[in-house]
Amino acid sequence: NPSISSAGFEVISIIAYNPNITRAGVEKIRGVNSDGTINKLLEYEIIEEAGRLDVPGRPITYKVSENFYKLFGNKNL
């Protein structure tokens, strides 16, 4: 099992309850840069890219992955 920091749990919960949120959206809620945390959660395959917003810059959106549900023993939110 991956070692998840408290920052990681914050980001997971934000993404779980706000599917298709951007990195900027996560950072707006948390109030701090979340690059490292998001990259680690992507590496652990707990979150995944959901697509891109149709706005300038086409930012990536995120959602929880199937591994999220397996890791936490849930079938859905």
PDB file of N, CA and C in Angstrom, residues 1-16 21 23 26 30 33-49 62-68 71-72:
ATOM      1  N   ASN A   1       0.834  -1.195   0.000  1.00  0.00           N
ATOM      2  CA  ASN A   1       0.000   0.000   0.000  1.00  0.00           C
ATOM      3  C   ASN A   1       0.872   1.250   0.000  1.00  0.00           C
ATOM      4  N   PRO A   2       0.463   2.251  -0.744  1.00  0.00           N
ATOM      5  CA  PRO A   2       1.249   3.482  -0.778  1.00  0.00           C
ATOM      6  C   PRO A   2       1.147   4.240   0.536  1.00  0.00           C
ATOM      7  N   SER A   3       2.196   4.994   0.840  1.00  0.00           N
ATOM      8  CA  SER A   3       2.196   5.842   2.024  1.00  0.00           C
ATOM      9  C   SER A   3       1.621   7.196   1.630  1.00  0.00           C
ATOM     10  N   ILE A   4       0.477   7.558   2.195  1.00  0.00           N
ATOM     11  CA  ILE A   4      -0.212   8.783   1.810  1.00  0.00           C
ATOM     12  C   ILE A   4      -0.123   9.788   2.950  1.00  0.00           C
ATOM     13  N   SER A   5       0.363  10.988   2.625  1.00  0.00           N
ATOM     14  CA  SER A   5       0.501  12.057   3.611  1.00  0.00           C
ATOM     15  C   SER A   5      -0.858  12.681   3.918  1.00  0.00           C
ATOM     16  N   SER A   6      -0.890  13.512   4.939  1.00  0.00           N
ATOM     17  CA  SER A   6      -2.131  14.225   5.247  1.00  0.00           C
ATOM     18  C   SER A   6      -2.513  15.143   4.090  1.00  0.00           C
ATOM     19  N   ALA A   7      -1.527  15.752   3.435  1.00  0.00           N
ATOM     20  CA  ALA A   7      -1.810  16.570   2.250  1.00  0.00           C
ATOM     21  C   ALA A   7      -2.424  15.709   1.150  1.00  0.00           C
ATOM     22  N   GLY A   8      -1.925  14.484   1.021  1.00  0.00           N
ATOM     23  CA  GLY A   8      -2.472  13.557   0.033  1.00  0.00           C
ATOM     24  C   GLY A   8      -3.932  13.244   0.297  1.00  0.00           C
ATOM     25  N   PHE A   9      -4.260  12.999   1.570  1.00  0.00           N
ATOM     26  CA  PHE A   9      -5.657  12.733   1.909  1.00  0.00           C
ATOM     27  C   PHE A   9      -6.544  13.943   1.647  1.00  0.00           C
ATOM     28  N   GLU A  10      -6.008  15.143   1.892  1.00  0.00           N
ATOM     29  CA  GLU A  10      -6.770  16.364   1.588  1.00  0.00           C
ATOM     30  C   GLU A  10      -7.094  16.430   0.102  1.00  0.00           C
ATOM     31  N   VAL A  11      -6.082  16.215  -0.719  1.00  0.00           N
ATOM     32  CA  VAL A  11      -6.274  16.303  -2.170  1.00  0.00           C
ATOM     33  C   VAL A  11      -7.215  15.211  -2.658  1.00  0.00           C
ATOM     34  N   ILE A  12      -7.050  13.992  -2.152  1.00  0.00           N
ATOM     35  CA  ILE A  12      -7.946  12.901  -2.546  1.00  0.00           C
ATOM     36  C   ILE A  12      -9.393  13.270  -2.223  1.00  0.00           C
ATOM     37  N   SER A  13      -9.636  13.790  -1.033  1.00  0.00           N
ATOM     38  CA  SER A  13     -11.014  14.111  -0.653  1.00  0.00           C
ATOM     39  C   SER A  13     -11.574  15.241  -1.503  1.00  0.00           C
ATOM     40  N   ILE A  14     -10.745  16.226  -1.835  1.00  0.00           N
ATOM     41  CA  ILE A  14     -11.207  17.321  -2.694  1.00  0.00           C
ATOM     42  C   ILE A  14     -11.587  16.780  -4.070  1.00  0.00           C
ATOM     43  N   ILE A  15     -10.735  15.932  -4.631  1.00  0.00           N
ATOM     44  CA  ILE A  15     -11.004  15.387  -5.970  1.00  0.00           C
ATOM     45  C   ILE A  15     -12.193  14.422  -5.930  1.00  0.00           C
ATOM     46  N   ALA A  16     -12.301  13.625  -4.875  1.00  0.00           N
ATOM     47  CA  ALA A  16     -13.404  12.657  -4.781  1.00  0.00           C
ATOM     48  C   ALA A  16     -14.758  13.361  -4.780  1.00  0.00           C
ATOM     49  N   ILE A  21     -12.190  18.330 -11.382  1.00  0.00           N
ATOM     50  CA  ILE A  21     -11.595  19.562 -10.864  1.00  0.00           C
ATOM     51  C   ILE A  21     -10.183  19.695 -11.421  1.00  0.00           C
ATOM     52  N   ARG A  23      -6.150  21.284 -11.289  1.00  0.00           N
ATOM     53  CA  ARG A  23      -5.097  21.504 -10.288  1.00  0.00           C
ATOM     54  C   ARG A  23      -5.304  22.862  -9.612  1.00  0.00           C
ATOM     55  N   VAL A  26      -8.051  22.647  -7.066  1.00  0.00           N
ATOM     56  CA  VAL A  26      -7.588  21.999  -5.837  1.00  0.00           C
ATOM     57  C   VAL A  26      -6.793  23.007  -5.009  1.00  0.00           C
ATOM     58  N   ARG A  30      -7.371  24.387  -1.186  1.00  0.00           N
ATOM     59  CA  ARG A  30      -6.355  24.140  -0.154  1.00  0.00           C
ATOM     60  C   ARG A  30      -5.589  25.390   0.243  1.00  0.00           C
ATOM     61  N   ASN A  33       0.204  25.331  -2.983  1.00  0.00           N
ATOM     62  CA  ASN A  33       0.597  24.612  -4.189  1.00  0.00           C
ATOM     63  C   ASN A  33       0.433  23.115  -3.951  1.00  0.00           C
ATOM     64  N   SER A  34      -0.149  22.428  -4.918  1.00  0.00           N
ATOM     65  CA  SER A  34      -0.432  21.002  -4.760  1.00  0.00           C
ATOM     66  C   SER A  34       0.231  20.147  -5.833  1.00  0.00           C
ATOM     67  N   ASP A  35       1.182  20.709  -6.575  1.00  0.00           N
ATOM     68  CA  ASP A  35       1.832  19.979  -7.666  1.00  0.00           C
ATOM     69  C   ASP A  35       2.410  18.642  -7.216  1.00  0.00           C
ATOM     70  N   GLY A  36       3.242  18.680  -6.168  1.00  0.00           N
ATOM     71  CA  GLY A  36       3.903  17.458  -5.712  1.00  0.00           C
ATOM     72  C   GLY A  36       2.914  16.402  -5.249  1.00  0.00           C
ATOM     73  N   THR A  37       1.903  16.847  -4.525  1.00  0.00           N
ATOM     74  CA  THR A  37       0.905  15.906  -4.007  1.00  0.00           C
ATOM     75  C   THR A  37       0.112  15.274  -5.143  1.00  0.00           C
ATOM     76  N   ILE A  38      -0.323  16.085  -6.087  1.00  0.00           N
ATOM     77  CA  ILE A  38      -1.082  15.554  -7.226  1.00  0.00           C
ATOM     78  C   ILE A  38      -0.217  14.595  -8.037  1.00  0.00           C
ATOM     79  N   ASN A  39       1.043  14.960  -8.262  1.00  0.00           N
ATOM     80  CA  ASN A  39       1.936  14.075  -9.017  1.00  0.00           C
ATOM     81  C   ASN A  39       2.125  12.737  -8.300  1.00  0.00           C
ATOM     82  N   LYS A  40       2.253  12.756  -6.971  1.00  0.00           N
ATOM     83  CA  LYS A  40       2.429  11.515  -6.209  1.00  0.00           C
ATOM     84  C   LYS A  40       1.162  10.652  -6.287  1.00  0.00           C
ATOM     85  N   LEU A  41      -0.013  11.285  -6.193  1.00  0.00           N
ATOM     86  CA  LEU A  41      -1.271  10.529  -6.282  1.00  0.00           C
ATOM     87  C   LEU A  41      -1.470   9.949  -7.681  1.00  0.00           C
ATOM     88  N   LEU A  42      -1.012  10.665  -8.710  1.00  0.00           N
ATOM     89  CA  LEU A  42      -1.048  10.122 -10.071  1.00  0.00           C
ATOM     90  C   LEU A  42      -0.102   8.931 -10.179  1.00  0.00           C
ATOM     91  N   GLU A  43       1.084   9.058  -9.581  1.00  0.00           N
ATOM     92  CA  GLU A  43       2.071   7.976  -9.599  1.00  0.00           C
ATOM     93  C   GLU A  43       1.515   6.733  -8.899  1.00  0.00           C
ATOM     94  N   TYR A  44       0.827   6.918  -7.791  1.00  0.00           N
ATOM     95  CA  TYR A  44       0.210   5.807  -7.057  1.00  0.00           C
ATOM     96  C   TYR A  44      -1.068   5.308  -7.742  1.00  0.00           C
ATOM     97  N   GLU A  45      -1.507   6.006  -8.788  1.00  0.00           N
ATOM     98  CA  GLU A  45      -2.723   5.672  -9.540  1.00  0.00           C
ATOM     99  C   GLU A  45      -3.974   5.699  -8.656  1.00  0.00           C
ATOM    100  N   ILE A  46      -4.005   6.641  -7.709  1.00  0.00           N
ATOM    101  CA  ILE A  46      -5.177   6.840  -6.864  1.00  0.00           C
ATOM    102  C   ILE A  46      -6.121   7.845  -7.517  1.00  0.00           C
ATOM    103  N   ILE A  47      -5.531   8.798  -8.247  1.00  0.00           N
ATOM    104  CA  ILE A  47      -6.310   9.719  -9.064  1.00  0.00           C
ATOM    105  C   ILE A  47      -5.852   9.561 -10.503  1.00  0.00           C
ATOM    106  N   GLU A  48      -6.659  10.057 -11.434  1.00  0.00           N
ATOM    107  CA  GLU A  48      -6.299   9.976 -12.846  1.00  0.00           C
ATOM    108  C   GLU A  48      -6.864  11.184 -13.574  1.00  0.00           C
ATOM    109  N   GLU A  49      -6.331  11.411 -14.758  1.00  0.00           N
ATOM    110  CA  GLU A  49      -6.845  12.492 -15.580  1.00  0.00           C
ATOM    111  C   GLU A  49      -8.254  12.155 -16.042  1.00  0.00           C
ATOM    112  N   TYR A  62      -9.155  16.201 -13.018  1.00  0.00           N
ATOM    113  CA  TYR A  62      -8.830  14.961 -12.311  1.00  0.00           C
ATOM    114  C   TYR A  62     -10.068  14.341 -11.675  1.00  0.00           C
ATOM    115  N   LYS A  63      -9.987  13.022 -11.491  1.00  0.00           N
ATOM    116  CA  LYS A  63     -11.017  12.267 -10.780  1.00  0.00           C
ATOM    117  C   LYS A  63     -10.319  11.132 -10.046  1.00  0.00           C
ATOM    118  N   VAL A  64     -11.015  10.502  -9.094  1.00  0.00           N
ATOM    119  CA  VAL A  64     -10.431   9.345  -8.420  1.00  0.00           C
ATOM    120  C   VAL A  64     -10.482   8.156  -9.383  1.00  0.00           C
ATOM    121  N   SER A  65      -9.542   7.238  -9.213  1.00  0.00           N
ATOM    122  CA  SER A  65      -9.428   6.078 -10.099  1.00  0.00           C
ATOM    123  C   SER A  65     -10.086   4.852  -9.482  1.00  0.00           C
ATOM    124  N   GLU A  66     -10.130   3.787 -10.242  1.00  0.00           N
ATOM    125  CA  GLU A  66     -10.615   2.505  -9.717  1.00  0.00           C
ATOM    126  C   GLU A  66      -9.749   2.058  -8.533  1.00  0.00           C
ATOM    127  N   ASN A  67      -8.449   2.356  -8.595  1.00  0.00           N
ATOM    128  CA  ASN A  67      -7.559   1.983  -7.487  1.00  0.00           C
ATOM    129  C   ASN A  67      -7.956   2.684  -6.191  1.00  0.00           C
ATOM    130  N   PHE A  68      -8.503   3.891  -6.284  1.00  0.00           N
ATOM    131  CA  PHE A  68      -9.011   4.593  -5.100  1.00  0.00           C
ATOM    132  C   PHE A  68     -10.044   3.720  -4.400  1.00  0.00           C
ATOM    133  N   LEU A  71      -8.377   0.582  -2.889  1.00  0.00           N
ATOM    134  CA  LEU A  71      -7.531   0.915  -1.744  1.00  0.00           C
ATOM    135  C   LEU A  71      -8.344   1.184  -0.492  1.00  0.00           C
ATOM    136  N   PHE A  72      -9.484   1.865  -0.660  1.00  0.00           N
ATOM    137  CA  PHE A  72     -10.297   2.238   0.495  1.00  0.00           C
ATOM    138  C   PHE A  72     -11.498   1.323   0.712  1.00  0.00           C
TER     139      PHE A  72
END
